[in-house]
Tab-separated table of C-alpha atoms in Angstrom:
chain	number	residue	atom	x	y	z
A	1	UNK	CA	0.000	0.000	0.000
A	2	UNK	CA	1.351	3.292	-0.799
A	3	UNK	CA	2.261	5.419	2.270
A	4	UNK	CA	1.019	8.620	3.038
A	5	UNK	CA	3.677	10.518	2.006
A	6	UNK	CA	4.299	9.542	-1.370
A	7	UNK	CA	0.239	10.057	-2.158
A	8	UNK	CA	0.714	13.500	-0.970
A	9	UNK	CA	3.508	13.921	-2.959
A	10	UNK	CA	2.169	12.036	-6.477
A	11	UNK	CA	-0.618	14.357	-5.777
A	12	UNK	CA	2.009	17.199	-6.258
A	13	UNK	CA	3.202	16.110	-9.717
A	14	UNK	CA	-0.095	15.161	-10.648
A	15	UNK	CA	-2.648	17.711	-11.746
A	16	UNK	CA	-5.820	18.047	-9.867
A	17	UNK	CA	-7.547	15.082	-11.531
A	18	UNK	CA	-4.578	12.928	-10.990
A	19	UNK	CA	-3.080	12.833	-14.057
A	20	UNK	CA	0.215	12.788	-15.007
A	21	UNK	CA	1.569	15.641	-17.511
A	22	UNK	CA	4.944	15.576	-16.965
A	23	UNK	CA	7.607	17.648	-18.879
A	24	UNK	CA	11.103	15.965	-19.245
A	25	UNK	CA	13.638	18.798	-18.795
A	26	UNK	CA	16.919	16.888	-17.495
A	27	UNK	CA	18.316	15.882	-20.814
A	28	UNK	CA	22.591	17.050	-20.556
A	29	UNK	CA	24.340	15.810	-23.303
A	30	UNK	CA	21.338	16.455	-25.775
A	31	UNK	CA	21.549	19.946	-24.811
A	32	UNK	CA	24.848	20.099	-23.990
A	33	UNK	CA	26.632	19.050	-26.729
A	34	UNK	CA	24.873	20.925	-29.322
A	35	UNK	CA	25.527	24.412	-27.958
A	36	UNK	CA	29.076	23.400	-27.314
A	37	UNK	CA	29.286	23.111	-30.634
A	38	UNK	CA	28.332	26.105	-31.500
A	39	UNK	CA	30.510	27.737	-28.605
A	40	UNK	CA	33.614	25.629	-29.980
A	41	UNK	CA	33.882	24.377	-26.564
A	42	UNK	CA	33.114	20.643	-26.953
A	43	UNK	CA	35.017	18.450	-24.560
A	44	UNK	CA	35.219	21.071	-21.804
A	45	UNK	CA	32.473	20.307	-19.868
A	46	UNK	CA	33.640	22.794	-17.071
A	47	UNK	CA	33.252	25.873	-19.580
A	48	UNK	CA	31.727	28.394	-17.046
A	49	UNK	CA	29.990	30.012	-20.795
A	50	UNK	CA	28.999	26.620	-21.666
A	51	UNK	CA	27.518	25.895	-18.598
A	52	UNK	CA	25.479	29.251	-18.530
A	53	UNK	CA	23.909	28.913	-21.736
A	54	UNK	CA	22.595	25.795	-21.059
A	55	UNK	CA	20.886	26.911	-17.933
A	56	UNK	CA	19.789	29.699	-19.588
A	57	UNK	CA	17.728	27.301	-22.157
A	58	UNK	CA	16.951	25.062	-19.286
A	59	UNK	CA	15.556	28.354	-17.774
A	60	UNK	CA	13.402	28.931	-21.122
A	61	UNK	CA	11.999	25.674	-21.181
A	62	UNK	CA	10.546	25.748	-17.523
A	63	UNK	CA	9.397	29.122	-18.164
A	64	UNK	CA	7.210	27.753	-21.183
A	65	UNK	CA	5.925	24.803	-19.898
A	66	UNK	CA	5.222	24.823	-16.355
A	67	UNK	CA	2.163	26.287	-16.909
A	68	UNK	CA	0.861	23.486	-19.206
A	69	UNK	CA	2.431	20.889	-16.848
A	70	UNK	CA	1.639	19.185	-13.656
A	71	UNK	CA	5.456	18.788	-13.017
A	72	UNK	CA	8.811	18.813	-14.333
A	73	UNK	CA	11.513	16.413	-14.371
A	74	UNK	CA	15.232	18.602	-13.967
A	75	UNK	CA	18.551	17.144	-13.390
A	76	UNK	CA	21.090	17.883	-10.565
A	77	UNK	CA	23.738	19.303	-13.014
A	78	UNK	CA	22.566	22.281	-14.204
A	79	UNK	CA	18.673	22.785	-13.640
A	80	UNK	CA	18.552	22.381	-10.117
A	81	UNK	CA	21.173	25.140	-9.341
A	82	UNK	CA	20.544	27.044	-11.880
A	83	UNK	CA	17.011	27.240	-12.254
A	84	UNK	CA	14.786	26.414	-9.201
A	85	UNK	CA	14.063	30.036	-8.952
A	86	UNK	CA	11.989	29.929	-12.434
A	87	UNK	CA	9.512	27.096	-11.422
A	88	UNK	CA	6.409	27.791	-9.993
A	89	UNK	CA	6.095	26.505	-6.469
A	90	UNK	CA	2.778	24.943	-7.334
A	91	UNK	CA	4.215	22.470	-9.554
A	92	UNK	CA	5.683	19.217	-8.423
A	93	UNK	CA	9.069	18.605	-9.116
A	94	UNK	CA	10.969	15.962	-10.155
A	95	UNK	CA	14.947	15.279	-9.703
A	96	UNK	CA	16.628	12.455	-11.912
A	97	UNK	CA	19.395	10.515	-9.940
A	98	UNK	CA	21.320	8.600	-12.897
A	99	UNK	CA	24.303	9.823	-14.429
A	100	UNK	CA	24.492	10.803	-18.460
A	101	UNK	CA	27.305	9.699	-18.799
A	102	UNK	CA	27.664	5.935	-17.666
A	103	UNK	CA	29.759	4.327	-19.719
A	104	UNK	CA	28.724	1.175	-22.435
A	105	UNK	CA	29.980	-2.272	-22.511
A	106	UNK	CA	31.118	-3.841	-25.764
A	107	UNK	CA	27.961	-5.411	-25.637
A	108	UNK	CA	25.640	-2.570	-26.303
A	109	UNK	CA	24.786	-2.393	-22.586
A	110	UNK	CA	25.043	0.728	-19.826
A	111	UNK	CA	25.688	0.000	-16.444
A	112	UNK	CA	23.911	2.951	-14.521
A	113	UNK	CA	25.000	4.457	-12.016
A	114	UNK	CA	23.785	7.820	-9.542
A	115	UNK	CA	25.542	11.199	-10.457
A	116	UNK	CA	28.425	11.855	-8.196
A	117	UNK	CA	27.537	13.222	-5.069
A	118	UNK	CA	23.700	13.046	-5.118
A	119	UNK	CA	21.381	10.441	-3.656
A	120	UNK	CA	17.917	9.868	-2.587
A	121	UNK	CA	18.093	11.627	0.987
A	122	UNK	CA	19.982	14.337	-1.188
A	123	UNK	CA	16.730	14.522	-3.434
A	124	UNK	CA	14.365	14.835	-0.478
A	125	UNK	CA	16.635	17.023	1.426
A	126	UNK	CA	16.007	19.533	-1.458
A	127	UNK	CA	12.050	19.393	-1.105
A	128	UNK	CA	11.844	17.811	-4.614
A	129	UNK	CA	8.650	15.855	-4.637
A	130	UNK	CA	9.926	12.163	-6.604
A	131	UNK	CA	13.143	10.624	-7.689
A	132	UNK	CA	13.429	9.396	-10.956
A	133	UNK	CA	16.346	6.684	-12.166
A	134	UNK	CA	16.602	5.653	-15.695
A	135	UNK	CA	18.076	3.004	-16.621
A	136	UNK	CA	18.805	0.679	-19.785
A	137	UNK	CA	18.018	-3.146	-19.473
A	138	UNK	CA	17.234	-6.203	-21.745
A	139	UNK	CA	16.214	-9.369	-20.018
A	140	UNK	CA	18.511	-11.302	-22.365
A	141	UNK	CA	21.330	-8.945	-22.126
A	142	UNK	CA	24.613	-9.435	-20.076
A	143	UNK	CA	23.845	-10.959	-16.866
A	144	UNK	CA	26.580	-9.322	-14.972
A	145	UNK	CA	25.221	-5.672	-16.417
A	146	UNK	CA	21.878	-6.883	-15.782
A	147	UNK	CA	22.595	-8.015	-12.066
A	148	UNK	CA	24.358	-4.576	-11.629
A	149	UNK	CA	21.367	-3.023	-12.698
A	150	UNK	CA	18.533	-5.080	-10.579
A	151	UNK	CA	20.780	-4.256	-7.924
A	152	UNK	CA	20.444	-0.171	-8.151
A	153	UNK	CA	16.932	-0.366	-8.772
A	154	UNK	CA	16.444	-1.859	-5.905
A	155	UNK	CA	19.077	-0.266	-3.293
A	156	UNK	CA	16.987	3.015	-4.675
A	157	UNK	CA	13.955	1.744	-4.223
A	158	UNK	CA	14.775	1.373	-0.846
A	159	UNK	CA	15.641	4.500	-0.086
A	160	UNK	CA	12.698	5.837	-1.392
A	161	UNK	CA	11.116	3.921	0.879
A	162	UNK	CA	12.970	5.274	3.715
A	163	UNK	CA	12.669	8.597	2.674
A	164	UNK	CA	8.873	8.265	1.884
A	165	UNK	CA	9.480	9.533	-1.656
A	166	UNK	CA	7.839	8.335	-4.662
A	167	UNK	CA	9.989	6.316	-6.677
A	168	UNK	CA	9.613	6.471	-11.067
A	169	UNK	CA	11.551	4.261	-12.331
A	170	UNK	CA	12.456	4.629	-16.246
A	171	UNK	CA	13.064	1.539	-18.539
A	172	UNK	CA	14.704	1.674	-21.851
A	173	UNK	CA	15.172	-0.912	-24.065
A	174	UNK	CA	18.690	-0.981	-26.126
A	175	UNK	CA	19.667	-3.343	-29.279
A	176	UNK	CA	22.554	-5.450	-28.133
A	177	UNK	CA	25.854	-3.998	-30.215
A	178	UNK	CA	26.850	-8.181	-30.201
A	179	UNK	CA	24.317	-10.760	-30.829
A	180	UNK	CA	26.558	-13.126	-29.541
A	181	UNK	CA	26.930	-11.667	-26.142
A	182	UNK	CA	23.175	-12.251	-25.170
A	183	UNK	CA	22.067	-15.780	-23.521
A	184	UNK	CA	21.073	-18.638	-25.428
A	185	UNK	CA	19.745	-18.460	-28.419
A	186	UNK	CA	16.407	-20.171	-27.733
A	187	UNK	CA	16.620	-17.124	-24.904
A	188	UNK	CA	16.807	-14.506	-26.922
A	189	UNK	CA	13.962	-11.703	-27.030
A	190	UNK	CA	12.885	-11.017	-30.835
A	191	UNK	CA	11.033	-8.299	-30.895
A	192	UNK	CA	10.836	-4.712	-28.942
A	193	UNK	CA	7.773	-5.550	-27.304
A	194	UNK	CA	8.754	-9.142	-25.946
A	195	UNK	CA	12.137	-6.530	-24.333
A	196	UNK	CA	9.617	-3.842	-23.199
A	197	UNK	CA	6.874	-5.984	-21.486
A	198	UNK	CA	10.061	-8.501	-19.884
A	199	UNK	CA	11.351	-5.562	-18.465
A	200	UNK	CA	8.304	-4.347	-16.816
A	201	UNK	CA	7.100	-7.766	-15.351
A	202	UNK	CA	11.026	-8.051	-13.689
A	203	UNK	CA	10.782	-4.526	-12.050
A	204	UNK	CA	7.080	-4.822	-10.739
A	205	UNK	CA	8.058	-7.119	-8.538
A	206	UNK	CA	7.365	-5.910	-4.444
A	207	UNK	CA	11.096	-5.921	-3.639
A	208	UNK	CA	11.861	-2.641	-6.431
A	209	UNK	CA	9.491	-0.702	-4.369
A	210	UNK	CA	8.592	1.495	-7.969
A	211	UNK	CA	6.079	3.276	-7.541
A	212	UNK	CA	5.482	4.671	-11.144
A	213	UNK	CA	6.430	3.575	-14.074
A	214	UNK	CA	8.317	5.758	-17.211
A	215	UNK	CA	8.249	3.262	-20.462
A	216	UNK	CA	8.515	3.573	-24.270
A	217	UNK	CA	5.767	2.166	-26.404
A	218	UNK	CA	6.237	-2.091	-27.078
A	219	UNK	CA	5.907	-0.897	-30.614
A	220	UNK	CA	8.079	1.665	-32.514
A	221	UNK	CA	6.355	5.118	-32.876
A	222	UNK	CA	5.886	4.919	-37.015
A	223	UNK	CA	4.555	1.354	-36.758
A	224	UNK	CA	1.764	2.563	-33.996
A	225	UNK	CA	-1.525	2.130	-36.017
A	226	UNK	CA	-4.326	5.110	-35.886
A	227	UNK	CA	-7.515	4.769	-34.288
A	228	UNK	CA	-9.538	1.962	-36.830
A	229	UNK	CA	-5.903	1.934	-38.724
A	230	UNK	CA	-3.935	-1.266	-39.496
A	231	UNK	CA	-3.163	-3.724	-36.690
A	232	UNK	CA	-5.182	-2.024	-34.301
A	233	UNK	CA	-6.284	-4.958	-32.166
A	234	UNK	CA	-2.976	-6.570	-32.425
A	235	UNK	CA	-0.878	-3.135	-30.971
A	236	UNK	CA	-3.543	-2.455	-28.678
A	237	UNK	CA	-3.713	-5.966	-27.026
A	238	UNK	CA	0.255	-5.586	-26.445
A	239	UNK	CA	-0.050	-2.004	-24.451
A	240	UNK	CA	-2.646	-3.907	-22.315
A	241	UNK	CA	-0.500	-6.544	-21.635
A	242	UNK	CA	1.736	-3.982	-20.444
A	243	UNK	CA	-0.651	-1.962	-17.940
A	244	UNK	CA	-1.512	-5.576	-16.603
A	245	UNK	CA	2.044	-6.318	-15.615
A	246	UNK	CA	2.593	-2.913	-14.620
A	247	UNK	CA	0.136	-3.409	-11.675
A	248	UNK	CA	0.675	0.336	-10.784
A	249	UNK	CA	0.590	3.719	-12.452
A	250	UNK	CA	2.128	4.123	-15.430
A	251	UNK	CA	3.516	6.634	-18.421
A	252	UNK	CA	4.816	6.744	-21.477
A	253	UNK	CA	7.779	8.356	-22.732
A	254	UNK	CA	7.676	10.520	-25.668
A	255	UNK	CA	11.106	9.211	-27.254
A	256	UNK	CA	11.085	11.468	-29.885
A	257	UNK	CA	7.972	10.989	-31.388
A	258	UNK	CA	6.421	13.339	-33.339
A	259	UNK	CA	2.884	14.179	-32.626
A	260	UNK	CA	0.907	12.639	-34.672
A	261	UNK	CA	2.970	9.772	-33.609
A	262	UNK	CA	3.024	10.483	-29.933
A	263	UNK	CA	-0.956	11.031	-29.893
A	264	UNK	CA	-1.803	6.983	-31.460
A	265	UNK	CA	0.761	5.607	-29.080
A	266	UNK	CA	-1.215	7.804	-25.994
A	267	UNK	CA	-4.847	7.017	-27.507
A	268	UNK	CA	-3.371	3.180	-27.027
A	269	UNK	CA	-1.669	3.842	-23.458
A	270	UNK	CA	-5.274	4.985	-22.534
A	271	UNK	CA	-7.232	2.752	-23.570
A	272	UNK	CA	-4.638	0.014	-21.795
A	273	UNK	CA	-4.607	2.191	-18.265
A	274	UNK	CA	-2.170	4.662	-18.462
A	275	UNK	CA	-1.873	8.005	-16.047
A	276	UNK	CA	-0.406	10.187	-18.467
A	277	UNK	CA	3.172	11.401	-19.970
A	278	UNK	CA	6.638	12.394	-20.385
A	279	UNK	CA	7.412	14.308	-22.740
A	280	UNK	CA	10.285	16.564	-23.676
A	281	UNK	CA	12.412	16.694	-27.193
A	282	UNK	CA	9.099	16.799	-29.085
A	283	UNK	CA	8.884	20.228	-27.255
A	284	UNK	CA	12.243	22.100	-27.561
A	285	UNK	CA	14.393	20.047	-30.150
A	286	UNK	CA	13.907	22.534	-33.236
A	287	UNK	CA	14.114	25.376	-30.969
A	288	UNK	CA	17.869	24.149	-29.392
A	289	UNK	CA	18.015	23.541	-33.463
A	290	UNK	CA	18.326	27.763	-33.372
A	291	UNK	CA	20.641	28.367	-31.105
A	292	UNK	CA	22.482	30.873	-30.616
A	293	UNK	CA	19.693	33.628	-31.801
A	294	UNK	CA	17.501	33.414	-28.707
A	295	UNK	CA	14.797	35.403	-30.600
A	296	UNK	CA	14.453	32.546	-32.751
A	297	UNK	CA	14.390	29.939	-30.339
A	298	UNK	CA	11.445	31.786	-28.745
A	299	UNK	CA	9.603	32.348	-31.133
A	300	UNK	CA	9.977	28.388	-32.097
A	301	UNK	CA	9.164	27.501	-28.875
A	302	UNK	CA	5.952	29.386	-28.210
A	303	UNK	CA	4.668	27.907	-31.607
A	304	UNK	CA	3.506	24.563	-32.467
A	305	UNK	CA	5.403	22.789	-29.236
A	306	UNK	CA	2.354	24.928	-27.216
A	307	UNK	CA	-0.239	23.606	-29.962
A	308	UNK	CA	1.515	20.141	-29.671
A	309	UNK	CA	0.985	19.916	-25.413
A	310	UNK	CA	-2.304	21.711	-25.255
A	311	UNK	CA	-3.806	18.996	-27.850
A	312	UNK	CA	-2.146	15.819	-25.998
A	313	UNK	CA	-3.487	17.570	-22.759
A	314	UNK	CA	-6.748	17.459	-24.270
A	315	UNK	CA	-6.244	13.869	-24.595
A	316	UNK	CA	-5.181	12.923	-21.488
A	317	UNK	CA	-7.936	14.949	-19.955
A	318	UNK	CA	-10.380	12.720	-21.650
A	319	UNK	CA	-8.762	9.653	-21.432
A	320	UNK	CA	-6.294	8.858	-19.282
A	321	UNK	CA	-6.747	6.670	-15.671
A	322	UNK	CA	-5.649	9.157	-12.576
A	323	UNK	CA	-3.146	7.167	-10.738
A	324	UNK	CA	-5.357	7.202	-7.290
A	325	UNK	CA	-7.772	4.623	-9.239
A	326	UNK	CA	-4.911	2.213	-10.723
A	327	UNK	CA	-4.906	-0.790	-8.740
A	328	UNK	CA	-1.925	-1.296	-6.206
A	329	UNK	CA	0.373	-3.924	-6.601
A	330	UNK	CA	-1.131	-6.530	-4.174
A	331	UNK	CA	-3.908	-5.816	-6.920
A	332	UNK	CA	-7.085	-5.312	-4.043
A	333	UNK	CA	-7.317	-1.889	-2.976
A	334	UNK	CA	-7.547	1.796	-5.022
A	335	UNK	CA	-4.568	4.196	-4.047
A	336	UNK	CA	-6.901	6.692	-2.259
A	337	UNK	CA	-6.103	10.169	-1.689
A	338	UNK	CA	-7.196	10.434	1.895
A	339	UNK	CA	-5.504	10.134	4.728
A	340	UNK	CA	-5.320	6.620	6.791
A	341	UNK	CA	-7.796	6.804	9.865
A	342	UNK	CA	-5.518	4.737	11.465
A	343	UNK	CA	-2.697	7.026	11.680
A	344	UNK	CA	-4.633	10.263	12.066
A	345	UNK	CA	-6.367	9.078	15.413
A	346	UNK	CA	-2.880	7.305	16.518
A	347	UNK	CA	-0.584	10.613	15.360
A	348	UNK	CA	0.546	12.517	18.741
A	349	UNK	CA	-0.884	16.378	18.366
């Protein structure tokens, strides 16, 4: 059963129907590296201009979006520091706790691990309302990654337990850079969805104490069939698979997705369960595409990326599943938004 404080707390990065509308605004190298090469400064991460121009888009992007978002995902690095003062206090916020910049095995595989210096208690400490850890995982991958990587999900997990804060969890799939290097043969996952819906069913067990789930589509974002298009049926029947092992709220990433794109694979997450999104390059990647005439980036930005979120809010409105009416994970009882009797008559005034 969820505690108390991480309802109180999902209710902060919720909106006020319990939906999720999240905007993903930690991205570093995606930002980074493009105005660094523009700045000529690539490779010198600790470019004090560098760094300043990066919060200063950060900066932008909360500044547009907050007020079409229930909360916003930032990163330690550069958006915390740098931009706290921008976001509006009535939002929930969101700190990611994996570093960019873990390093891939020969196999195609990233072992994840938290940014230097920052941890759960850290997270909390700052009054952010959720922790979010991403990591990269195939079922049939390397087992010693994959151990590495069951193993941080769940020493986080527990912290976020101690810490009462809610714990999202984000799974991405990767293709394996050697074929070879995966288990046997007969083992081997063949398609993205068979990876995708694995991956879910390992972390829902009790023991990763996830709260929420962040996951790309089981099907690629072009192949995602329109309402009464194509393989309807068949696509739909695999995102309900996946809000069945799930057992908890859920989102789906934006990955790049156009809209068009974006809005089948959310008309199918809804239809299968799903509390909302994350979205972020589909907002701000042609405007970073302008860089370094500002004017032009915000003149981008306050176009069709508004158009883009106001019409997928208008979706979600209608059809997504607020994550106080999502079954738990022991499957019998709704997350409820009030307060445990229990505690309030045994609490100490």
């Amino acid at each position: 059963m969820t505690s108390i404080g991480k309802k109180w707390s999902l209710r902060r990065v919720s909106d006020q129907n319990g939906l999720f509308k999240l905007a993903s605004l930690d991205q570093r190298p995606p930002i980074e590296d493009p105005i660094a090469k523009v700045l000529g400064t690539e490779g010198l991460t600790n470019n004090k201009l560098l760094q300043r121009e990066v919060v200063n888009f950060k900066r932008l992007l909360i500044e547009t979006f907050q007020s079409r978002s229930s909360g916003l995902l930032l990163d330690p690095s550069f958006a915390v520091p740098g931009c706290l003062g921008a976001l509006d206090a009535r939002k929930g916020l969101m700190v990611s706790l994996e570093d960019p910049h873990s390093p891939k095995s020969s196999e195609g595989a990233t072992r994840t691990s938290p940014i230097k210096n920052w941890s759960v208690g850290k997270i909390k400490r700052l009054g952010a309302d959720a922790v979010k850890l991403l990591i990269w995982y195939r079922p049939d991958g390397p087992e010693s990654i994959n151990q590495l990587q069951r193993n941080l999900v769940r020493a986080v997990g527990e912290d976020c337990v101690r810490y009462d804060i809610p714990f999202f969890l984000e799974l991405l799939s990767y293709s394996p850079s050697n074929a070879s290097s995966t288990k046997d043969t007969s083992q081997r996952l063949d398609s993205k969805a068979d990876v995708v819906l694995k991956s879910v069913e390992e972390f829902a067990k009790p023991e990763y104490n996830v709260d929420v789930f962040m996951v790309e589509s089981p099907v690629d974002a072009p192949n995602v069939p329109g309402v009464g298009n194509g393989d309807w049926n068949e696509v739909q029947s695999l995102f309900d698979r996946l809000g069945v092992l799930a057992s908890r709220p859920w989102v789906i990433l934006s990955m790049g997705a156009d809209m068009a794109q974006f809005h089948h694979i959310m008309t199918h997450a809804y239809k299968a369960g799903s509390s909302g999104y994350l979205a972020g390059r589909a907002y701000w990647l042609d405007a970073l595409a302008c860089y370094p005439d500002w004017e032009r980036m915000l003149t981008e930005i306050n176009g069709s990326p508004l158009e883009y979120l106001d019409a997928l809010n208008v979706l979600t409105d209608e059809k997504a599943l607020p994550w106080h009416k999502v079954k738990n994970v022991e499957g019998c009882q709704e997350v409820t938004l009030l307060l445990d009797k229990e505690f309030c008559l045994s609490y100490d005034y």
